[in-house]
Structures are given as C-alpha cells and as structure tokens.
Amino acid sequence: MESVQAIKQRFGIIGNDPRLNRAIEKATQVAPTDISVLVTGESGVGKESIPKIIHQLSHRKHGKYIAVNCGAIPEGTIDSELFGHEKGAFTGATSTRSGYFEVADGGTIFLDEVGELPLTTQVRLLRVLENGEFIKVGSSKVQKTNVRIVAATNVNMFEAIKKEKFREDLYYRLSTVEINLPALRERKNDIHLLFRKFASDFAIKYKMPTVKLTDDAVALLLKYRWNGNIRQLRNVAEQVSVLEHNRTINALTLQHYLPNTGSNLPVVVNNSKSESDFSSEREILYKVLFDMKSDLNDLKKLTMELMKKGNVSEIQKDHEHLIQKIYGDKENDFEGTDNAENVELLAIPEHSEVSEITLEAEDKYHFAEEIQEEETLSLQDKELELIKKSLERHNGKRKLAAAELGISERTLYRKIKQYDL
Ligand SMILES: Nc1ncnc2c1ncn2[C@@H]1O[C@H](COP(=O)(O)OP(=O)(O)O)[C@@H](O)[C@H]1O
Ligand SMILES: [Mg+2]
C-alpha cells in the first residue's frame, strides 16, 4: 500500500498533523472497498482531496469520477442533474438526458455539501445506495447503476436530522465510514508550513519574490482563528503576495489581512464572506492590471527611444532606472538562490498517474469532460451572486448596478429576468 507521505505528495496535500495523516490513512484503507464514506470538517479544511484519493486508489480508477456540489444546483433541477430525465418530463426537456448516476456507472460520485440535498432527492439517493436503482425524472423505468458514493458536509448532520432537514436512514447509509478533517486552528504545526508553500506558489505565479514572515507575524498566524481554514490561509497568502511591496511581512502588516484581529472580542462569523471574497479578488486584479499597464508604458517609452536613437548602450545608460524598474534588480529577483531553494523544497512533484483529474492547488473542481455543465453552472452562480450583491449595494437601482458591473442596463434587465431576481 502506498505510504501516507507518498499520497500527500501525489495529491498535493501539505501538513504533518497526526489527525490529517489518520484521515489519509483511513481513505487508503477504505479505497479498495465499495463502502460509502462521509467526509466531515469545517469549510476549507481540504475535504475535496479525500474522494479523489479514494477514487484513484480503488478498482474504479479507470471509471469516471464526478464531483457534484449539491449546494450549488437549484432545487428544481437537481433530480434531473443527478438521475437524468425523459423527453417532455418538464417544460424545456426537449430530449432525454442521462444524469450523473448513469454516466458514472462503474466509477465514483462525490456529493459535496450533501446536507443541502432536498428531501425528495434524498429519497432517490437512498434507493441508489440500497440497491443501485434509480428512475429518470418523468420515467417509470427502473435503471441500475454501480456507483461508489463519497459525500462531504460541513454542517452538523445530527442537527440537520433533528430539524428534519436530513433523513436519518440516509445519514447512516452514507456514513458507513466517517473521515473527519481537523480545523486549521487545531493543526498549529501546519499553519506556517502551509503559508510558506502558498507564498512560494504565488511568488511563481505572479513572478515576484517570495514573501517572508517575521517571528511576530508567524505568532499572529498561529493565534488567529481561521474560520475559513486552509482556503482562507491561501487567500491571505495570495493577497499579501500580490499587494505588499516590502516582501518581509510583520505582524502589523499581516493584521490588515486578518478580519477580527486586534480585539479581544469573540470572533464573529463573517456572513458577508462572498462579498469580501469578490472585493479582494477585484483588488488583486486591479493591482495586477495597474502594474501591467505601468510596465507597458515604460516598455513603450523604451521602444520609442530605441526606434529613434537605435543606440542600445546609450539608452541603457540613460534609462537605467526604468530598465531596473521593469526587469527588477538581481538581488530581488525571485529566481535568486534563497527563494529558489524555498520553492524547490516545497514543490510538489508532477505525477502522471492521475489521468482523469488534474490536481492543482486551485479551489475548484476538476473532473471529466461530462462535468463541464457543472462548471458552467458554477460560473452562472458566480454571475448571479455578483448581480445580486451589486443590486443590494445600490438598493435595487439598476442603472448604478449596471455601471458597476460594466454591462448595459438592458443586459442587466435581461439577466434579472433570466435569473428571476
Ligand atoms: N493539506 C492541504 N495542503 C495544501 N492545500 C490544501 C490542503 N487542504 C486544503 N488545501 C487547499 O485549500 C482549499 C480548500 O480546500 P477544499 O478541499 O476545497 O476544502 P473544503 O472542501 O473542505 O471546503 C483548496 O484550494 C485546497 O487545495
Ligand atoms: Mg468544498
């Protein structure tokens, strides 16, 4: 059996916490069986790698792996997405369509945020788990499928059962084996390691020197609550890497990137998470664009001079400062020995075995072609979210929202109709 260390390398998992190791070990132990697994843990703890490990180490690895975010599919279409539909089953069903359970026959389905499934879908799912049977929406024909199910949740399932939002019988079916991933605040020894790994990744991505933390900044990282866990840590590492000019980061600077620091009040759960996510993403993009524009202007200036004068060494002398600004100086170059060492130390080797899923430290699903639809769906969700937020911000004034979104009022009107806002 592959060692836990080897699996971590293969799947890009960083950390040495004993509970993380135990979770990976459990995943490798159940992988060869068809047992249903429920992955639990707060949002952002890394639940998505567990079903990938299970699929890749199982006899189903040549079959399909389909990841479905149950929370992102509208209630009205989820049955059809999962189980397919017959032609004419509902308005717009112009042809028969196979659902994920049919397509993934012989493979694995990952049901993320399974706690969000509507009760009617839960009944259908229970049937698949019990005897591999399902019925397309609008059909009466029973079909068979052989699918291994791995589910994940960040909600307390017992509470959901108590509130009658989740069927108890389904919960027990799904969680034959439960794999729990610890919150980041409980993995103190991994926090700085993860930050260094992300900082070195972003240094490569944005072609900038790697940021380094002072001791007091490291202490702050360890003390912080990390409600968004590794996803939040990665976000912070990205923002700091892009926005901070001085590449040595102290606690005072770092504090600006950590909501709710600097006070002894209990940490408030951040309800406007998606909004702040969008604004910080936008900030990063603006910064990158501004920097690119400024570099471009400098390059234009240099090219113009070259065309006019044609004398390279003279121009080099006259514009030393400009050249340094665009190309950077040797000492700070991110390929400098110090950082290169850091990068190599933390780099995860490429692996060729994973054919169906490309594993990156990206925060999104990667799956086989037939899942494209799901990706479109999540893009639509993003758009919908952006429109909603913008309308909220402008108290429903379409003109202002359209201007902010960079679209015409007419397009916005069309989208509002489309999404039934
Ligand atoms: N141990 C880890 N090492 C490196 N990156 C990780 C680790 N755990 C999580 N991540 C990254 O953190 C982000 C959130 O992980 P994800 O699996 O989507 O969390 P969850 O599904 O639990 O909300 C992803 O970008 C993922 O690649
Ligand atoms: Mg997730």
Coordinates of C-alpha atoms and ligand atoms in Angstrom, one line a residue:
M1 CA 0.0 0.0 0.0
E2 CA 1.2 3.5 -0.8
S3 CA 2.5 5.3 2.2
V4 CA 0.7 8.3 3.6
Q5 CA 3.7 10.5 2.7
A6 CA 3.6 9.3 -0.9
I7 CA -0.1 10.0 -1.1
K8 CA 0.4 13.5 0.2
Q9 CA 2.9 14.2 -2.5
R10 CA 0.8 12.8 -5.2
F11 CA -2.3 14.8 -4.2
G12 CA -0.5 18.0 -3.2
I13 CA -1.5 17.7 0.5
I14 CA 0.7 19.7 2.8
G15 CA 0.9 19.1 6.6
N16 CA 2.0 16.6 9.2
D17 CA -0.7 16.8 11.7
P18 CA -1.4 13.3 13.1
R19 CA -5.2 13.7 12.5
L20 CA -4.6 14.6 8.9
N21 CA -2.4 11.6 8.5
R22 CA -5.0 9.4 10.1
A23 CA -7.7 10.7 7.7
I24 CA -5.5 9.9 4.7
E25 CA -4.7 6.5 6.1
K26 CA -8.4 5.8 6.6
A27 CA -9.1 6.9 3.0
T28 CA -6.4 4.5 1.7
Q29 CA -7.9 1.7 3.8
V30 CA -11.4 2.1 2.5
A31 CA -10.5 2.9 -1.1
P32 CA -10.4 -0.8 -2.4
T33 CA -13.9 -1.5 -1.0
D34 CA -17.2 -0.1 -2.1
I35 CA -18.1 1.3 1.3
S36 CA -19.8 4.7 1.4
V37 CA -17.7 7.4 3.0
L38 CA -18.7 10.7 4.6
V39 CA -16.0 13.3 4.8
T40 CA -16.7 15.8 7.6
G41 CA -15.0 19.0 8.6
E42 CA -15.4 22.8 8.5
S43 CA -15.4 24.7 5.3
G44 CA -12.0 25.0 3.7
V45 CA -10.2 22.1 5.6
G46 CA -9.4 20.2 2.4
K47 CA -12.3 17.7 2.2
E48 CA -12.2 17.6 -1.6
S49 CA -8.9 15.6 -1.8
I50 CA -10.3 12.7 0.2
P51 CA -12.8 11.4 -2.5
K52 CA -10.0 11.9 -5.2
I53 CA -7.7 9.7 -3.1
I54 CA -10.4 7.1 -2.6
H55 CA -11.3 7.0 -6.3
Q56 CA -7.7 6.9 -7.5
L57 CA -6.7 4.0 -5.1
S58 CA -9.8 2.0 -6.0
H59 CA -10.5 -0.6 -8.7
R60 CA -12.7 2.1 -10.2
K61 CA -9.8 4.4 -11.0
H62 CA -10.4 3.9 -14.8
G63 CA -14.0 4.7 -14.4
K64 CA -15.5 8.2 -14.2
Y65 CA -15.0 10.5 -11.2
I66 CA -17.8 13.1 -11.0
A67 CA -17.9 15.7 -8.3
V68 CA -21.2 17.4 -7.7
N69 CA -21.7 20.4 -5.5
C70 CA -25.2 19.7 -4.2
G71 CA -25.4 23.2 -2.6
A72 CA -24.9 24.9 -6.0
I73 CA -27.5 23.2 -8.0
P74 CA -31.0 24.7 -7.9
E75 CA -33.6 22.6 -6.1
G76 CA -35.7 22.4 -9.2
T77 CA -33.1 20.8 -11.4
I78 CA -31.1 18.6 -9.0
D79 CA -33.1 15.4 -9.6
S80 CA -32.7 15.8 -13.3
E81 CA -29.0 16.5 -13.0
L82 CA -28.3 13.5 -10.8
F83 CA -30.7 11.0 -12.3
G84 CA -31.5 12.3 -15.8
H85 CA -34.9 13.0 -17.3
E86 CA -37.1 11.7 -20.1
K87 CA -38.0 13.9 -23.1
G88 CA -41.0 16.0 -22.2
A89 CA -40.6 15.4 -18.4
F90 CA -40.9 19.2 -17.9
T91 CA -41.0 22.3 -19.9
G92 CA -37.7 22.6 -21.7
A93 CA -36.9 18.9 -21.5
T94 CA -36.6 18.6 -25.3
S95 CA -34.7 15.4 -25.3
T96 CA -33.8 12.5 -23.0
R97 CA -30.8 13.2 -20.8
S98 CA -28.6 10.9 -18.7
G99 CA -27.9 12.0 -15.2
Y100 CA -24.6 11.8 -13.3
F101 CA -25.5 8.4 -11.7
E102 CA -26.0 6.9 -15.1
V103 CA -22.8 8.5 -16.6
A104 CA -20.7 7.5 -13.6
D105 CA -21.7 3.8 -13.8
G106 CA -18.5 1.9 -12.8
G107 CA -17.0 5.0 -11.2
T108 CA -17.3 7.3 -8.2
I109 CA -19.6 10.2 -7.4
F110 CA -18.5 12.8 -4.9
L111 CA -21.5 14.6 -3.4
D112 CA -20.2 17.7 -1.8
E113 CA -22.3 19.6 0.6
V114 CA -24.6 16.6 0.8
G115 CA -26.5 18.2 3.7
E116 CA -28.0 20.7 1.2
L117 CA -29.9 18.0 -0.8
P118 CA -33.6 18.5 -0.9
L119 CA -35.6 15.8 0.9
T120 CA -37.1 14.4 -2.3
T121 CA -33.7 13.9 -3.8
Q122 CA -32.6 12.2 -0.5
V123 CA -35.3 9.6 -1.1
R124 CA -33.9 8.9 -4.6
L125 CA -30.4 8.7 -3.3
L126 CA -31.3 6.3 -0.6
R127 CA -32.7 3.9 -3.2
V128 CA -29.4 4.1 -5.2
L129 CA -27.5 3.3 -2.1
E130 CA -29.7 0.4 -1.1
N131 CA -30.0 -1.5 -4.3
G132 CA -28.3 0.6 -7.1
E133 CA -31.7 1.5 -8.6
F134 CA -32.9 4.8 -9.9
I135 CA -35.6 6.3 -12.1
K136 CA -35.2 9.2 -14.5
V137 CA -37.4 12.2 -13.9
G138 CA -40.6 11.6 -15.9
S139 CA -40.0 7.9 -16.5
S140 CA -41.3 4.8 -14.9
K141 CA -38.5 2.5 -16.0
V142 CA -36.1 1.4 -13.2
Q143 CA -32.5 1.6 -14.1
K144 CA -29.4 0.1 -12.5
T145 CA -26.1 1.7 -11.8
N146 CA -22.9 0.7 -10.0
V147 CA -21.6 3.8 -8.4
R148 CA -19.4 4.4 -5.3
I149 CA -20.5 7.3 -3.3
V150 CA -18.3 9.6 -1.3
A151 CA -20.1 12.5 0.4
A152 CA -18.9 15.5 2.3
T153 CA -20.5 18.0 4.6
N154 CA -19.5 20.9 6.8
V155 CA -22.8 21.0 8.6
N156 CA -23.7 19.2 11.8
M157 CA -25.7 16.3 10.4
F158 CA -27.3 15.4 13.8
E159 CA -28.7 18.9 14.0
A160 CA -30.0 18.6 10.4
I161 CA -31.6 15.3 11.3
K162 CA -33.2 16.8 14.4
K163 CA -34.6 19.6 12.3
E164 CA -35.9 17.1 9.8
K165 CA -33.8 18.5 7.0
F166 CA -31.9 15.3 6.6
R167 CA -33.1 11.7 6.7
E168 CA -31.6 9.7 9.4
D169 CA -31.6 6.5 7.4
L170 CA -29.7 8.2 4.6
Y171 CA -27.2 9.6 7.0
Y172 CA -26.3 6.1 8.3
R173 CA -26.1 4.7 4.8
L174 CA -23.8 7.5 3.7
S175 CA -21.5 7.4 6.7
T176 CA -20.6 3.8 7.0
V177 CA -17.1 5.2 7.4
E178 CA -16.6 8.8 8.5
I179 CA -13.4 10.6 7.8
N180 CA -13.0 13.8 9.8
L181 CA -10.6 16.6 8.8
P182 CA -9.4 18.8 11.7
A183 CA -9.8 22.6 11.6
L184 CA -6.7 24.6 10.8
R185 CA -6.7 26.2 14.3
E186 CA -6.3 22.7 15.6
R187 CA -3.3 22.0 13.4
K188 CA -1.0 24.7 14.7
N189 CA 2.2 23.0 13.5
D190 CA 1.0 23.0 9.9
I191 CA 0.0 26.7 9.7
H192 CA 3.4 28.2 8.9
L193 CA 4.3 25.3 6.6
L194 CA 1.1 25.8 4.6
F195 CA 1.7 29.6 4.4
R196 CA 5.2 29.1 3.1
K197 CA 4.0 26.7 0.5
F198 CA 1.3 29.1 -0.7
A199 CA 3.6 32.1 -0.6
S200 CA 6.1 30.2 -2.8
D201 CA 3.4 29.1 -5.2
F202 CA 2.1 32.7 -5.6
A203 CA 5.7 34.0 -6.0
I204 CA 6.0 31.8 -9.0
K205 CA 2.5 32.6 -10.3
Y206 CA 2.9 36.4 -10.1
K207 CA 6.7 36.4 -10.8
M208 CA 7.5 38.2 -7.6
P209 CA 10.0 37.4 -4.8
T210 CA 8.5 35.1 -2.1
V211 CA 7.1 37.0 1.0
K212 CA 8.6 36.0 4.3
L213 CA 7.1 36.4 7.7
T214 CA 8.8 37.9 10.8
D215 CA 8.5 36.0 14.1
D216 CA 5.7 38.1 15.4
A217 CA 3.8 37.6 12.1
V218 CA 4.2 33.9 12.5
A219 CA 2.9 34.1 16.1
L220 CA -0.1 36.0 14.8
L221 CA -0.8 33.3 12.2
L222 CA -0.8 30.7 14.9
K223 CA -3.0 32.7 17.3
Y224 CA -5.6 33.5 14.6
R225 CA -8.9 31.6 14.5
W226 CA -9.0 30.8 10.7
N227 CA -12.8 30.4 10.4
G228 CA -12.2 29.8 6.6
N229 CA -9.4 27.3 7.3
I230 CA -6.9 26.5 4.6
R231 CA -9.0 28.3 2.0
Q232 CA -8.7 31.5 4.0
L233 CA -5.0 31.0 4.6
R234 CA -4.4 30.5 0.9
N235 CA -6.4 33.7 0.2
V236 CA -4.4 35.7 2.7
A237 CA -1.1 34.4 1.3
E238 CA -2.2 35.4 -2.2
Q239 CA -3.3 38.9 -1.1
V240 CA -0.1 39.5 0.8
S241 CA 2.0 38.2 -2.0
V242 CA 0.4 40.5 -4.6
L243 CA -0.2 43.6 -2.6
E244 CA 2.8 44.0 -0.3
H245 CA 5.7 45.9 -1.7
N246 CA 8.0 45.1 1.2
R247 CA 8.5 41.3 1.0
T248 CA 9.2 40.9 4.7
I249 CA 5.8 40.9 6.4
N250 CA 5.5 41.8 10.1
A251 CA 2.5 41.2 12.4
L252 CA 1.2 44.8 12.0
T253 CA 1.0 44.4 8.2
L254 CA -0.4 40.9 8.4
Q255 CA -3.1 42.0 10.7
H256 CA -4.7 44.1 8.0
Y257 CA -5.4 40.9 6.1
L258 CA -7.0 39.0 9.0
P259 CA -10.5 40.1 9.9
N260 CA -11.3 40.4 13.6
T261 CA -7.7 40.7 14.8
G262 CA -6.7 43.4 17.2
S263 CA -9.6 42.9 19.5
N264 CA -10.4 40.5 22.3
L265 CA -14.0 40.2 21.4
P266 CA -15.2 36.8 20.3
V267 CA -14.8 36.2 16.6
V268 CA -18.0 36.9 14.7
V269 CA -18.8 34.5 11.9
N270 CA -18.5 36.5 8.8
N271 CA -21.7 36.5 6.9
S272 CA -20.6 38.6 4.0
K273 CA -17.9 36.1 3.0
S274 CA -18.7 36.0 -0.7
E275 CA -18.8 39.8 -0.9
S276 CA -15.4 40.2 0.7
D277 CA -14.1 37.4 -1.5
F278 CA -15.2 39.3 -4.6
S279 CA -13.8 42.6 -3.5
S280 CA -10.4 41.2 -2.6
E281 CA -10.2 39.3 -5.8
R282 CA -11.1 42.5 -7.7
E283 CA -8.4 44.4 -5.7
I284 CA -5.8 41.9 -6.7
L285 CA -6.8 42.0 -10.3
Y286 CA -6.8 45.8 -10.3
K287 CA -3.3 45.8 -8.8
V288 CA -2.0 43.4 -11.4
L289 CA -3.6 45.4 -14.2
F290 CA -2.2 48.7 -13.0
D291 CA 1.2 47.2 -12.7
M292 CA 1.0 45.7 -16.1
K293 CA -0.2 49.0 -17.6
S294 CA 2.7 50.8 -15.9
D295 CA 5.2 48.3 -17.2
L296 CA 3.7 48.5 -20.7
N297 CA 4.0 52.3 -20.7
D298 CA 7.6 52.0 -19.6
L299 CA 8.3 49.5 -22.3
K300 CA 6.6 51.7 -24.9
K301 CA 8.9 54.6 -23.9
L302 CA 12.0 52.4 -24.2
T303 CA 11.0 51.0 -27.6
M304 CA 10.3 54.5 -28.9
E305 CA 13.7 55.6 -27.7
L306 CA 15.3 52.6 -29.4
M307 CA 13.5 53.3 -32.7
K308 CA 14.5 56.9 -32.5
K309 CA 18.2 56.5 -31.5
G310 CA 19.0 52.9 -32.2
N311 CA 21.9 53.1 -29.8
V312 CA 21.4 50.4 -27.2
S313 CA 24.2 51.1 -24.8
E314 CA 23.3 54.8 -24.7
I315 CA 19.7 54.1 -23.9
Q316 CA 20.7 51.6 -21.3
K317 CA 22.7 54.3 -19.6
D318 CA 20.1 57.0 -19.9
H319 CA 17.2 54.8 -18.7
E320 CA 19.0 52.6 -16.1
H321 CA 16.3 53.3 -13.6
L322 CA 13.5 52.4 -15.9
I323 CA 15.1 49.2 -17.0
Q324 CA 15.6 48.2 -13.4
K325 CA 12.0 49.0 -12.6
I326 CA 10.7 46.7 -15.4
Y327 CA 13.1 43.9 -15.2
G328 CA 13.9 44.1 -11.5
D329 CA 17.4 44.0 -9.9
K330 CA 19.4 40.9 -9.4
E331 CA 19.2 40.9 -5.7
N332 CA 15.5 40.9 -5.6
D333 CA 14.9 38.6 -8.5
F334 CA 12.7 35.8 -7.4
E335 CA 15.0 33.3 -9.1
G336 CA 17.7 34.3 -6.6
T337 CA 19.2 31.3 -4.8
D338 CA 17.4 31.9 -1.5
N339 CA 13.9 31.7 -2.9
A340 CA 14.7 29.1 -5.5
E341 CA 15.7 26.9 -2.6
N342 CA 12.5 27.6 -0.8
V343 CA 10.5 26.8 -3.9
E344 CA 12.2 23.5 -4.6
L345 CA 11.9 22.4 -1.0
L346 CA 8.1 22.9 -1.1
A347 CA 7.4 22.0 -4.7
I348 CA 5.1 19.1 -5.3
P349 CA 6.4 16.7 -7.9
E350 CA 4.3 16.3 -11.0
H351 CA 2.6 13.0 -11.3
S352 CA 1.4 11.3 -14.4
E353 CA -0.8 8.6 -12.9
V354 CA -3.9 10.8 -12.4
S355 CA -5.4 11.0 -15.8
E356 CA -8.9 12.0 -15.3
I357 CA -8.5 14.7 -12.7
T358 CA -5.8 17.3 -12.9
L359 CA -4.7 18.1 -9.4
E360 CA -3.8 21.7 -8.7
A361 CA -3.9 23.8 -5.6
E362 CA -6.8 25.5 -7.1
D363 CA -10.0 26.0 -5.3
K364 CA -12.4 24.4 -7.7
Y365 CA -13.4 21.1 -9.1
H366 CA -11.6 19.3 -11.8
F367 CA -13.3 16.4 -13.4
A368 CA -14.0 14.6 -16.6
E369 CA -15.4 16.3 -19.7
E370 CA -19.0 15.5 -19.0
I371 CA -18.9 17.7 -15.9
Q372 CA -18.4 20.8 -18.0
E373 CA -22.1 21.5 -17.4
E374 CA -21.4 21.8 -13.7
E375 CA -18.7 24.3 -14.3
T376 CA -20.9 26.4 -16.4
L377 CA -23.4 26.2 -13.6
S378 CA -21.0 27.5 -11.1
L379 CA -20.0 30.3 -13.4
Q380 CA -23.7 31.2 -13.6
D381 CA -23.8 31.1 -9.8
K382 CA -20.9 33.5 -9.6
E383 CA -22.6 35.8 -12.1
L384 CA -25.9 35.6 -10.2
E385 CA -24.1 36.3 -6.9
L386 CA -22.3 39.3 -8.4
I387 CA -25.5 40.8 -9.8
K388 CA -27.4 40.2 -6.5
K389 CA -24.7 41.9 -4.5
S390 CA -24.4 44.8 -6.8
L391 CA -28.2 45.4 -6.8
E392 CA -28.1 45.1 -3.0
R393 CA -25.3 47.6 -2.7
H394 CA -27.3 50.1 -4.9
N395 CA -30.7 49.5 -3.3
G396 CA -32.0 47.9 -6.4
K397 CA -31.0 50.8 -8.7
R398 CA -30.3 49.1 -11.9
K399 CA -28.5 52.0 -13.5
L400 CA -25.9 52.1 -10.8
A401 CA -25.6 48.3 -10.6
A402 CA -25.1 48.0 -14.4
A403 CA -22.4 50.7 -14.3
E404 CA -20.6 48.9 -11.6
L405 CA -20.9 45.5 -13.4
G406 CA -19.7 47.1 -16.6
I407 CA -22.8 46.0 -18.6
S408 CA -25.6 47.9 -20.2
E409 CA -28.8 48.4 -18.3
R410 CA -30.6 46.3 -20.9
T411 CA -28.3 43.4 -20.4
L412 CA -28.8 43.7 -16.7
Y413 CA -32.5 43.7 -17.2
R414 CA -32.2 40.5 -19.3
K415 CA -30.2 38.8 -16.6
I416 CA -32.6 39.8 -13.9
K417 CA -35.4 38.2 -15.9
Q418 CA -33.2 35.1 -16.7
Y419 CA -32.3 34.6 -13.0
D420 CA -35.8 35.5 -11.8
L421 CA -34.4 38.1 -9.4
Ligands
LIG1 N1 -3.4 20.0 3.3 C1 -3.5 20.9 2.3 N2 -2.4 21.2 1.6 C2 -2.5 22.1 0.6 N3 -3.6 22.7 0.2 C3 -4.7 22.4 0.8 C4 -4.8 21.4 1.9 N4 -6.0 21.3 2.3 C5 -6.8 22.2 1.6 N5 -6.0 22.8 0.7 C6 -6.5 23.8 -0.3 O1 -7.4 24.6 0.4 C7 -8.5 24.9 -0.4 C8 -9.8 24.4 0.2 O2 -9.8 23.0 0.1 P1 -11.2 22.2 -0.2 O3 -10.9 20.8 -0.3 O4 -11.9 22.9 -1.2 O5 -12.0 22.5 1.2 P2 -13.4 22.0 1.7 O6 -14.0 21.2 0.6 O7 -13.2 21.3 3.0 O8 -14.2 23.3 1.9 C9 -8.2 24.3 -1.7 O9 -7.6 25.3 -2.5 C10 -7.2 23.2 -1.4 O10 -6.4 23.0 -2.5
MG2 MG -15.6 22.1 -0.6

